[in-house]
Amino acid sequence: MNDITDNPTLVLGATGKTGSRVARKLVNRGIFVRTAARSGADVRFDWNDPSTFASALFQISGVYLVSPVMRIDFANIVAQFLDEAERAGVRHVTYLSAYGMEHAPAEVALRAVELDLASRTSLSHSILRPAWFMQNFSETFLKPVNDEIVVPCGIGAEAFVNAEDIASVAAATLSAPAQHANRAYSPTGPEALTFEEAATRISNAVGRKISYRDLDRNAWINAMIQAGVPAEYGEVLRMLTETIASGRGSQPNNDVLTATGAAPFRFAEFATETAAAWRQ
């Protein structure tokens, strides 16, 4: 049982990559969950409509907090949500941030939310700062097109983490918040891989050649913007890809094991289990 109260845990972004998995894992632990999203969830929740905050938070004890996506200016609206959460009596928030965000300037929105949470004495918090998701290769912007993975990361390596492991860490913090109060975890996979190495593992899983192609960063960012990514988010993409290309990508650690008691998934396991996504 939840060690705060028997009230529900609110999962934001519950139809998304991590939120859907967090909700499932909490239910499997016997925890009452209220899912929230713009559509397709228990309650409607929209960052652009603060009138949806109070009803989502009614009689909630814990929150899985996911910031607005594809935005860089969300710290103030998240602060409004956290004000509402405090008024509603929320006791714990687990926040999905990003790898290395503890080193970012306070004006970066993700870091600003981290610092905001740390300043609120009426609730405890856990912060998750994961590496790049393995599922980016199967569900979003790293999915091969014409059997090519195209991203400007050169020979840089990243300790890609399975979204299932991120969700397992989140579920651990939300089901036993007292054990994880005011802790930060940086979930990674067990090995740092270049994109060439990731492509090789996908190739082995699907039985055909999947290649990695580096690309001029400006050209790639422009292509992403043309595909619908907000122009202001282009600088975030620049920072993320430059970090890996310069050799400062995430390195394996034991945070998944520490938080959950289980070792993280290896990329080859993920590729084998996900092969159908690349065979379509």
mmCIF file of N, CA and C in Angstrom, residues 165-255:
data_model
loop_
_atom_site.group_PDB
_atom_site.id
_atom_site.type_symbol
_atom_site.label_atom_id
_atom_site.label_comp_id
_atom_site.label_asym_id
_atom_site.label_seq_id
_atom_site.Cartn_x
_atom_site.Cartn_y
_atom_site.Cartn_z
ATOM 1 N N ASP A 165 12.289 0.753 -17.226
ATOM 2 C CA ASP A 165 13.114 0.955 -16.031
ATOM 3 C C ASP A 165 12.849 2.322 -15.398
ATOM 4 N N ILE A 166 12.654 3.337 -16.239
ATOM 5 C CA ILE A 166 12.302 4.651 -15.689
ATOM 6 C C ILE A 166 10.996 4.534 -14.920
ATOM 7 N N ALA A 167 10.024 3.861 -15.512
ATOM 8 C CA ALA A 167 8.727 3.705 -14.854
ATOM 9 C C ALA A 167 8.837 2.883 -13.573
ATOM 10 N N SER A 168 9.715 1.899 -13.568
ATOM 11 C CA SER A 168 9.903 1.102 -12.351
ATOM 12 C C SER A 168 10.473 1.941 -11.212
ATOM 13 N N VAL A 169 11.423 2.831 -11.544
ATOM 14 C CA VAL A 169 11.967 3.729 -10.526
ATOM 15 C C VAL A 169 10.872 4.668 -10.035
ATOM 16 N N ALA A 170 10.102 5.229 -10.956
ATOM 17 C CA ALA A 170 9.019 6.127 -10.558
ATOM 18 C C ALA A 170 8.016 5.417 -9.674
ATOM 19 N N ALA A 171 7.638 4.199 -10.051
ATOM 20 C CA ALA A 171 6.663 3.454 -9.255
ATOM 21 C C ALA A 171 7.198 3.153 -7.861
ATOM 22 N N ALA A 172 8.491 2.872 -7.767
ATOM 23 C CA ALA A 172 9.092 2.626 -6.451
ATOM 24 C C ALA A 172 8.992 3.866 -5.567
ATOM 25 N N THR A 173 9.273 5.038 -6.150
ATOM 26 C CA THR A 173 9.248 6.267 -5.349
ATOM 27 C C THR A 173 7.840 6.642 -4.947
ATOM 28 N N LEU A 174 6.862 6.344 -5.797
ATOM 29 C CA LEU A 174 5.483 6.721 -5.508
ATOM 30 C C LEU A 174 4.782 5.732 -4.591
ATOM 31 N N SER A 175 5.217 4.494 -4.586
ATOM 32 C CA SER A 175 4.594 3.491 -3.723
ATOM 33 C C SER A 175 5.202 3.479 -2.328
ATOM 34 N N ALA A 176 6.430 3.962 -2.195
ATOM 35 C CA ALA A 176 7.079 4.053 -0.879
ATOM 36 C C ALA A 176 7.812 5.384 -0.784
ATOM 37 N N PRO A 177 7.087 6.489 -0.828
ATOM 38 C CA PRO A 177 7.738 7.800 -0.914
ATOM 39 C C PRO A 177 8.644 8.122 0.264
ATOM 40 N N ALA A 178 8.338 7.626 1.432
ATOM 41 C CA ALA A 178 9.192 7.929 2.580
ATOM 42 C C ALA A 178 10.603 7.402 2.377
ATOM 43 N N GLN A 179 10.731 6.288 1.666
ATOM 44 C CA GLN A 179 12.049 5.698 1.415
ATOM 45 C C GLN A 179 12.848 6.487 0.367
ATOM 46 N N HIS A 180 12.137 7.265 -0.442
ATOM 47 C CA HIS A 180 12.781 7.950 -1.557
ATOM 48 C C HIS A 180 12.624 9.465 -1.468
ATOM 49 N N ALA A 181 12.231 9.942 -0.289
ATOM 50 C CA ALA A 181 11.968 11.369 -0.131
ATOM 51 C C ALA A 181 13.223 12.187 -0.379
ATOM 52 N N ASN A 182 13.080 13.203 -1.221
ATOM 53 C CA ASN A 182 14.148 14.158 -1.510
ATOM 54 C C ASN A 182 15.395 13.486 -2.094
ATOM 55 N N ARG A 183 15.158 12.416 -2.823
ATOM 56 C CA ARG A 183 16.229 11.700 -3.518
ATOM 57 C C ARG A 183 16.147 11.995 -5.003
ATOM 58 N N ALA A 184 17.278 11.926 -5.661
ATOM 59 C CA ALA A 184 17.346 12.070 -7.116
ATOM 60 C C ALA A 184 17.992 10.817 -7.696
ATOM 61 N N TYR A 185 17.398 10.300 -8.769
ATOM 62 C CA TYR A 185 17.919 9.132 -9.453
ATOM 63 C C TYR A 185 18.142 9.485 -10.918
ATOM 64 N N SER A 186 19.207 8.943 -11.490
ATOM 65 C CA SER A 186 19.521 9.167 -12.910
ATOM 66 C C SER A 186 19.525 7.827 -13.630
ATOM 67 N N PRO A 187 18.349 7.291 -13.950
ATOM 68 C CA PRO A 187 18.285 5.957 -14.550
ATOM 69 C C PRO A 187 19.025 5.883 -15.882
ATOM 70 N N THR A 188 19.881 4.875 -16.003
ATOM 71 C CA THR A 188 20.592 4.600 -17.249
ATOM 72 C C THR A 188 20.508 3.117 -17.549
ATOM 73 N N GLY A 189 20.869 2.787 -18.775
ATOM 74 C CA GLY A 189 21.083 1.392 -19.103
ATOM 75 C C GLY A 189 22.432 0.940 -18.586
ATOM 76 N N PRO A 190 22.754 -0.360 -18.741
ATOM 77 C CA PRO A 190 23.993 -0.904 -18.193
ATOM 78 C C PRO A 190 25.216 -0.719 -19.074
ATOM 79 N N GLU A 191 25.041 -0.097 -20.261
ATOM 80 C CA GLU A 191 26.176 0.076 -21.162
ATOM 81 C C GLU A 191 25.974 1.352 -21.972
ATOM 82 N N ALA A 192 27.085 2.043 -22.224
ATOM 83 C CA ALA A 192 27.053 3.223 -23.093
ATOM 84 C C ALA A 192 27.325 2.768 -24.524
ATOM 85 N N LEU A 193 26.441 3.133 -25.439
ATOM 86 C CA LEU A 193 26.548 2.704 -26.824
ATOM 87 C C LEU A 193 26.605 3.911 -27.751
ATOM 88 N N THR A 194 27.412 3.801 -28.803
ATOM 89 C CA THR A 194 27.315 4.774 -29.884
ATOM 90 C C THR A 194 26.057 4.456 -30.688
ATOM 91 N N PHE A 195 25.644 5.379 -31.531
ATOM 92 C CA PHE A 195 24.477 5.129 -32.366
ATOM 93 C C PHE A 195 24.769 4.050 -33.394
ATOM 94 N N GLU A 196 26.019 3.940 -33.796
ATOM 95 C CA GLU A 196 26.413 2.845 -34.683
ATOM 96 C C GLU A 196 26.208 1.500 -33.989
ATOM 97 N N GLU A 197 26.604 1.419 -32.720
ATOM 98 C CA GLU A 197 26.434 0.174 -31.965
ATOM 99 C C GLU A 197 24.954 -0.126 -31.720
ATOM 100 N N ALA A 198 24.174 0.904 -31.450
ATOM 101 C CA ALA A 198 22.732 0.697 -31.287
ATOM 102 C C ALA A 198 22.121 0.176 -32.587
ATOM 103 N N ALA A 199 22.530 0.742 -33.707
ATOM 104 C CA ALA A 199 22.020 0.290 -35.003
ATOM 105 C C ALA A 199 22.381 -1.175 -35.258
ATOM 106 N N THR A 200 23.577 -1.575 -34.843
ATOM 107 C CA THR A 200 23.993 -2.970 -35.009
ATOM 108 C C THR A 200 23.109 -3.902 -34.201
ATOM 109 N N ARG A 201 22.781 -3.519 -32.997
ATOM 110 C CA ARG A 201 21.915 -4.359 -32.163
ATOM 111 C C ARG A 201 20.509 -4.451 -32.735
ATOM 112 N N ILE A 202 20.016 -3.359 -33.305
ATOM 113 C CA ILE A 202 18.705 -3.409 -33.949
ATOM 114 C C ILE A 202 18.775 -4.291 -35.191
ATOM 115 N N SER A 203 19.852 -4.173 -35.946
ATOM 116 C CA SER A 203 20.050 -5.015 -37.131
ATOM 117 C C SER A 203 19.999 -6.488 -36.759
ATOM 118 N N ASN A 204 20.688 -6.846 -35.680
ATOM 119 C CA ASN A 204 20.711 -8.241 -35.241
ATOM 120 C C ASN A 204 19.321 -8.722 -34.857
ATOM 121 N N ALA A 205 18.516 -7.828 -34.281
ATOM 122 C CA ALA A 205 17.184 -8.211 -33.826
ATOM 123 C C ALA A 205 16.213 -8.412 -34.985
ATOM 124 N N VAL A 206 16.355 -7.599 -36.035
ATOM 125 C CA VAL A 206 15.381 -7.664 -37.135
ATOM 126 C C VAL A 206 15.872 -8.466 -38.330
ATOM 127 N N GLY A 207 17.163 -8.795 -38.328
ATOM 128 C CA GLY A 207 17.689 -9.627 -39.407
ATOM 129 C C GLY A 207 17.934 -8.896 -40.706
ATOM 130 N N ARG A 208 18.116 -7.580 -40.630
ATOM 131 C CA ARG A 208 18.506 -6.820 -41.821
ATOM 132 C C ARG A 208 19.350 -5.635 -41.370
ATOM 133 N N LYS A 209 20.036 -5.024 -42.316
ATOM 134 C CA LYS A 209 20.969 -3.962 -41.988
ATOM 135 C C LYS A 209 20.232 -2.653 -41.667
ATOM 136 N N ILE A 210 20.452 -2.150 -40.466
ATOM 137 C CA ILE A 210 20.008 -0.822 -40.066
ATOM 138 C C ILE A 210 21.270 0.013 -39.865
ATOM 139 N N SER A 211 21.359 1.141 -40.547
ATOM 140 C CA SER A 211 22.569 1.958 -40.519
ATOM 141 C C SER A 211 22.365 3.216 -39.695
ATOM 142 N N TYR A 212 23.475 3.754 -39.225
ATOM 143 C CA TYR A 212 23.456 5.069 -38.585
ATOM 144 C C TYR A 212 24.129 6.066 -39.509
ATOM 145 N N ARG A 213 23.481 7.225 -39.682
ATOM 146 C CA ARG A 213 24.071 8.286 -40.507
ATOM 147 C C ARG A 213 24.118 9.577 -39.708
ATOM 148 N N ASP A 214 25.313 10.087 -39.532
ATOM 149 C CA ASP A 214 25.482 11.398 -38.917
ATOM 150 C C ASP A 214 25.023 12.454 -39.924
ATOM 151 N N LEU A 215 24.689 13.614 -39.415
ATOM 152 C CA LEU A 215 24.157 14.662 -40.287
ATOM 153 C C LEU A 215 24.561 16.013 -39.731
ATOM 154 N N ASP A 216 24.670 16.994 -40.593
ATOM 155 C CA ASP A 216 24.912 18.350 -40.131
ATOM 156 C C ASP A 216 23.817 18.739 -39.135
ATOM 157 N N ARG A 217 24.243 19.282 -38.007
ATOM 158 C CA ARG A 217 23.277 19.550 -36.927
ATOM 159 C C ARG A 217 22.224 20.579 -37.330
ATOM 160 N N ASN A 218 22.637 21.626 -37.993
ATOM 161 C CA ASN A 218 21.669 22.642 -38.405
ATOM 162 C C ASN A 218 20.642 22.069 -39.376
ATOM 163 N N ALA A 219 21.120 21.253 -40.303
ATOM 164 C CA ALA A 219 20.208 20.639 -41.272
ATOM 165 C C ALA A 219 19.206 19.730 -40.566
ATOM 166 N N TRP A 220 19.696 18.977 -39.577
ATOM 167 C CA TRP A 220 18.813 18.064 -38.843
ATOM 168 C C TRP A 220 17.776 18.836 -38.036
ATOM 169 N N ILE A 221 18.206 19.885 -37.357
ATOM 170 C CA ILE A 221 17.272 20.689 -36.564
ATOM 171 C C ILE A 221 16.227 21.325 -37.474
ATOM 172 N N ASN A 222 16.653 21.835 -38.605
ATOM 173 C CA ASN A 222 15.705 22.431 -39.546
ATOM 174 C C ASN A 222 14.691 21.399 -40.031
ATOM 175 N N ALA A 223 15.157 20.187 -40.275
ATOM 176 C CA ALA A 223 14.247 19.124 -40.707
ATOM 177 C C ALA A 223 13.242 18.784 -39.609
ATOM 178 N N MET A 224 13.692 18.772 -38.361
ATOM 179 C CA MET A 224 12.793 18.490 -37.242
ATOM 180 C C MET A 224 11.742 19.586 -37.116
ATOM 181 N N ILE A 225 12.149 20.827 -37.296
ATOM 182 C CA ILE A 225 11.196 21.944 -37.223
ATOM 183 C C ILE A 225 10.178 21.843 -38.358
ATOM 184 N N GLN A 226 10.646 21.505 -39.545
ATOM 185 C CA GLN A 226 9.732 21.338 -40.680
ATOM 186 C C GLN A 226 8.756 20.193 -40.438
ATOM 187 N N ALA A 227 9.186 19.209 -39.623
ATOM 188 C CA ALA A 227 8.320 18.066 -39.314
ATOM 189 C C ALA A 227 7.332 18.377 -38.190
ATOM 190 N N GLY A 228 7.433 19.579 -37.605
ATOM 191 C CA GLY A 228 6.443 19.960 -36.613
ATOM 192 C C GLY A 228 6.970 20.299 -35.236
ATOM 193 N N VAL A 229 8.269 20.120 -35.001
ATOM 194 C CA VAL A 229 8.844 20.496 -33.707
ATOM 195 C C VAL A 229 8.849 22.026 -33.612
ATOM 196 N N PRO A 230 8.375 22.597 -32.487
ATOM 197 C CA PRO A 230 8.390 24.060 -32.356
ATOM 198 C C PRO A 230 9.795 24.627 -32.534
ATOM 199 N N ALA A 231 9.886 25.752 -33.238
ATOM 200 C CA ALA A 231 11.187 26.335 -33.548
ATOM 201 C C ALA A 231 11.989 26.630 -32.291
ATOM 202 N N GLU A 232 11.308 27.086 -31.220
ATOM 203 C CA GLU A 232 12.022 27.422 -29.987
ATOM 204 C C GLU A 232 12.650 26.198 -29.344
ATOM 205 N N TYR A 233 12.127 25.012 -29.674
ATOM 206 C CA TYR A 233 12.672 23.775 -29.102
ATOM 207 C C TYR A 233 13.926 23.322 -29.842
ATOM 208 N N GLY A 234 14.210 23.955 -30.957
ATOM 209 C CA GLY A 234 15.395 23.579 -31.725
ATOM 210 C C GLY A 234 16.677 23.699 -30.931
ATOM 211 N N GLU A 235 16.765 24.713 -30.070
ATOM 212 C CA GLU A 235 17.977 24.888 -29.274
ATOM 213 C C GLU A 235 18.139 23.787 -28.234
ATOM 214 N N VAL A 236 17.020 23.245 -27.748
ATOM 215 C CA VAL A 236 17.094 22.108 -26.838
ATOM 216 C C VAL A 236 17.657 20.899 -27.571
ATOM 217 N N LEU A 237 17.169 20.667 -28.779
ATOM 218 C CA LEU A 237 17.691 19.562 -29.581
ATOM 219 C C LEU A 237 19.177 19.755 -29.884
ATOM 220 N N ARG A 238 19.577 20.993 -30.113
ATOM 221 C CA ARG A 238 20.991 21.266 -30.354
ATOM 222 C C ARG A 238 21.828 20.881 -29.131
ATOM 223 N N MET A 239 21.369 21.294 -27.962
ATOM 224 C CA MET A 239 22.106 21.006 -26.735
ATOM 225 C C MET A 239 22.180 19.504 -26.482
ATOM 226 N N LEU A 240 21.062 18.802 -26.663
ATOM 227 C CA LEU A 240 21.023 17.371 -26.393
ATOM 228 C C LEU A 240 21.979 16.605 -27.303
ATOM 229 N N THR A 241 21.962 16.932 -28.592
ATOM 230 C CA THR A 241 22.813 16.196 -29.531
ATOM 231 C C THR A 241 24.273 16.602 -29.404
ATOM 232 N N GLU A 242 24.540 17.866 -29.142
ATOM 233 C CA GLU A 242 25.926 18.297 -28.941
ATOM 234 C C GLU A 242 26.534 17.631 -27.716
ATOM 235 N N THR A 243 25.734 17.444 -26.672
ATOM 236 C CA THR A 243 26.236 16.813 -25.457
ATOM 237 C C THR A 243 26.774 15.422 -25.756
ATOM 238 N N ILE A 244 26.019 14.649 -26.522
ATOM 239 C CA ILE A 244 26.459 13.293 -26.849
ATOM 240 C C ILE A 244 27.622 13.321 -27.833
ATOM 241 N N ALA A 245 27.512 14.132 -28.863
ATOM 242 C CA ALA A 245 28.564 14.175 -29.886
ATOM 243 C C ALA A 245 29.908 14.584 -29.307
ATOM 244 N N SER A 246 29.889 15.403 -28.250
ATOM 245 C CA SER A 246 31.143 15.883 -27.662
ATOM 246 C C SER A 246 31.721 14.903 -26.637
ATOM 247 N N GLY A 247 31.082 13.746 -26.483
ATOM 248 C CA GLY A 247 31.600 12.738 -25.558
ATOM 249 C C GLY A 247 31.122 12.902 -24.132
ATOM 250 N N ARG A 248 30.106 13.745 -23.924
ATOM 251 C CA ARG A 248 29.598 13.977 -22.576
ATOM 252 C C ARG A 248 28.236 13.329 -22.356
ATOM 253 N N GLY A 249 27.967 12.272 -23.128
ATOM 254 C CA GLY A 249 26.712 11.545 -22.947
ATOM 255 C C GLY A 249 26.683 10.814 -21.616
ATOM 256 N N SER A 250 25.504 10.310 -21.271
ATOM 257 C CA SER A 250 25.340 9.636 -19.980
ATOM 258 C C SER A 250 26.192 8.374 -19.912
ATOM 259 N N GLN A 251 26.636 8.067 -18.704
ATOM 260 C CA GLN A 251 27.422 6.864 -18.432
ATOM 261 C C GLN A 251 26.649 5.944 -17.492
ATOM 262 N N PRO A 252 26.839 4.629 -17.612
ATOM 263 C CA PRO A 252 26.062 3.703 -16.791
ATOM 264 C C PRO A 252 26.278 3.942 -15.299
ATOM 265 N N ASN A 253 25.207 3.776 -14.543
ATOM 266 C CA ASN A 253 25.287 3.826 -13.082
ATOM 267 C C ASN A 253 24.367 2.757 -12.500
ATOM 268 N N ASN A 254 24.264 2.723 -11.179
ATOM 269 C CA ASN A 254 23.475 1.686 -10.501
ATOM 270 C C ASN A 254 22.136 2.197 -9.977
ATOM 271 N N ASP A 255 21.666 3.347 -10.487
ATOM 272 C CA ASP A 255 20.475 3.949 -9.888
ATOM 273 C C ASP A 255 19.213 3.110 -10.063
#
